[in-house]
Amino acid sequence: MTFTQVLFSFTGRVRRRHWWFAVAMLILIPGLGDAVTPDSPSPLVVIWALTVQAALLWIIVAVSAKRWHDVGKSGWWTLIHLLPVVGIIVALGFNGLSAGNPDANRYGEPLP
C-alpha cells in the first residue's frame, strides 16, 4: 500500500502507528497554521485553512476506517467518533491501544 493509499483510501488495513501518525497530523497541522496565521486573516487564508481542514478530516476518517478493518470491524465503526465522550473513548481504545489481527482477515493482509 502506498503512502497516498494509506492516507486517502478507505480499503485495506493500517497498524496503530499509522493511526497515531494521522492523529498527530490532525493536531499539529492546524496548530501550526494557527500559530502563523494573523489575528485577522484574509479571505484567501480562510479558504486555504478550510481546504486543509477538509483534507485532514478525509485523512483521519480514511485511516480510522482502515484501523477498524485491522481489528476486524467494519469501517462504519468510524461513526462512533461522533458520540460525545463515549465514542471517543471506544475509538481510542480500539484504534489507538488494541493490537490488530496478526493474520489476514476479510479486509486484507496486515501492513508490515
PDB file of C-alpha atoms in Angstrom, residues 5 17 19 22 25 33-34 42 50 56-57 61 69 74-75 81 86-87 91 94:
ATOM      1  CA  GLN A   5      -3.399   4.928  -0.333  1.00  0.00           C
ATOM      2  CA  ARG A  17       1.378   3.647  14.315  1.00  0.00           C
ATOM      3  CA  TRP A  19      -3.403   5.808  13.008  1.00  0.00           C
ATOM      4  CA  ALA A  22      -2.810  10.623  11.310  1.00  0.00           C
ATOM      5  CA  MET A  25      -1.197  15.386  11.823  1.00  0.00           C
ATOM      6  CA  GLY A  33      -1.440  27.015  10.890  1.00  0.00           C
ATOM      7  CA  ASP A  34      -2.972  28.865  13.805  1.00  0.00           C
ATOM      8  CA  SER A  42      -7.645  37.464   4.678  1.00  0.00           C
ATOM      9  CA  LEU A  50     -10.823  25.286   5.345  1.00  0.00           C
ATOM     10  CA  LEU A  56      -7.316  16.384   7.256  1.00  0.00           C
ATOM     11  CA  LEU A  57     -10.872  15.262   8.004  1.00  0.00           C
ATOM     12  CA  VAL A  61     -11.734   9.183   8.561  1.00  0.00           C
ATOM     13  CA  HIS A  69     -10.552  -3.056   9.500  1.00  0.00           C
ATOM     14  CA  SER A  74     -16.388  -2.609   9.576  1.00  0.00           C
ATOM     15  CA  GLY A  75     -15.147   0.842   8.623  1.00  0.00           C
ATOM     16  CA  HIS A  81     -16.303   9.060  16.868  1.00  0.00           C
ATOM     17  CA  VAL A  86     -18.103   7.500  24.994  1.00  0.00           C
ATOM     18  CA  GLY A  87     -17.439   7.350  21.259  1.00  0.00           C
ATOM     19  CA  ALA A  91     -12.469   4.678  19.334  1.00  0.00           C
ATOM     20  CA  PHE A  94      -9.813   0.104  19.606  1.00  0.00           C
TER      21      PHE A  94
END
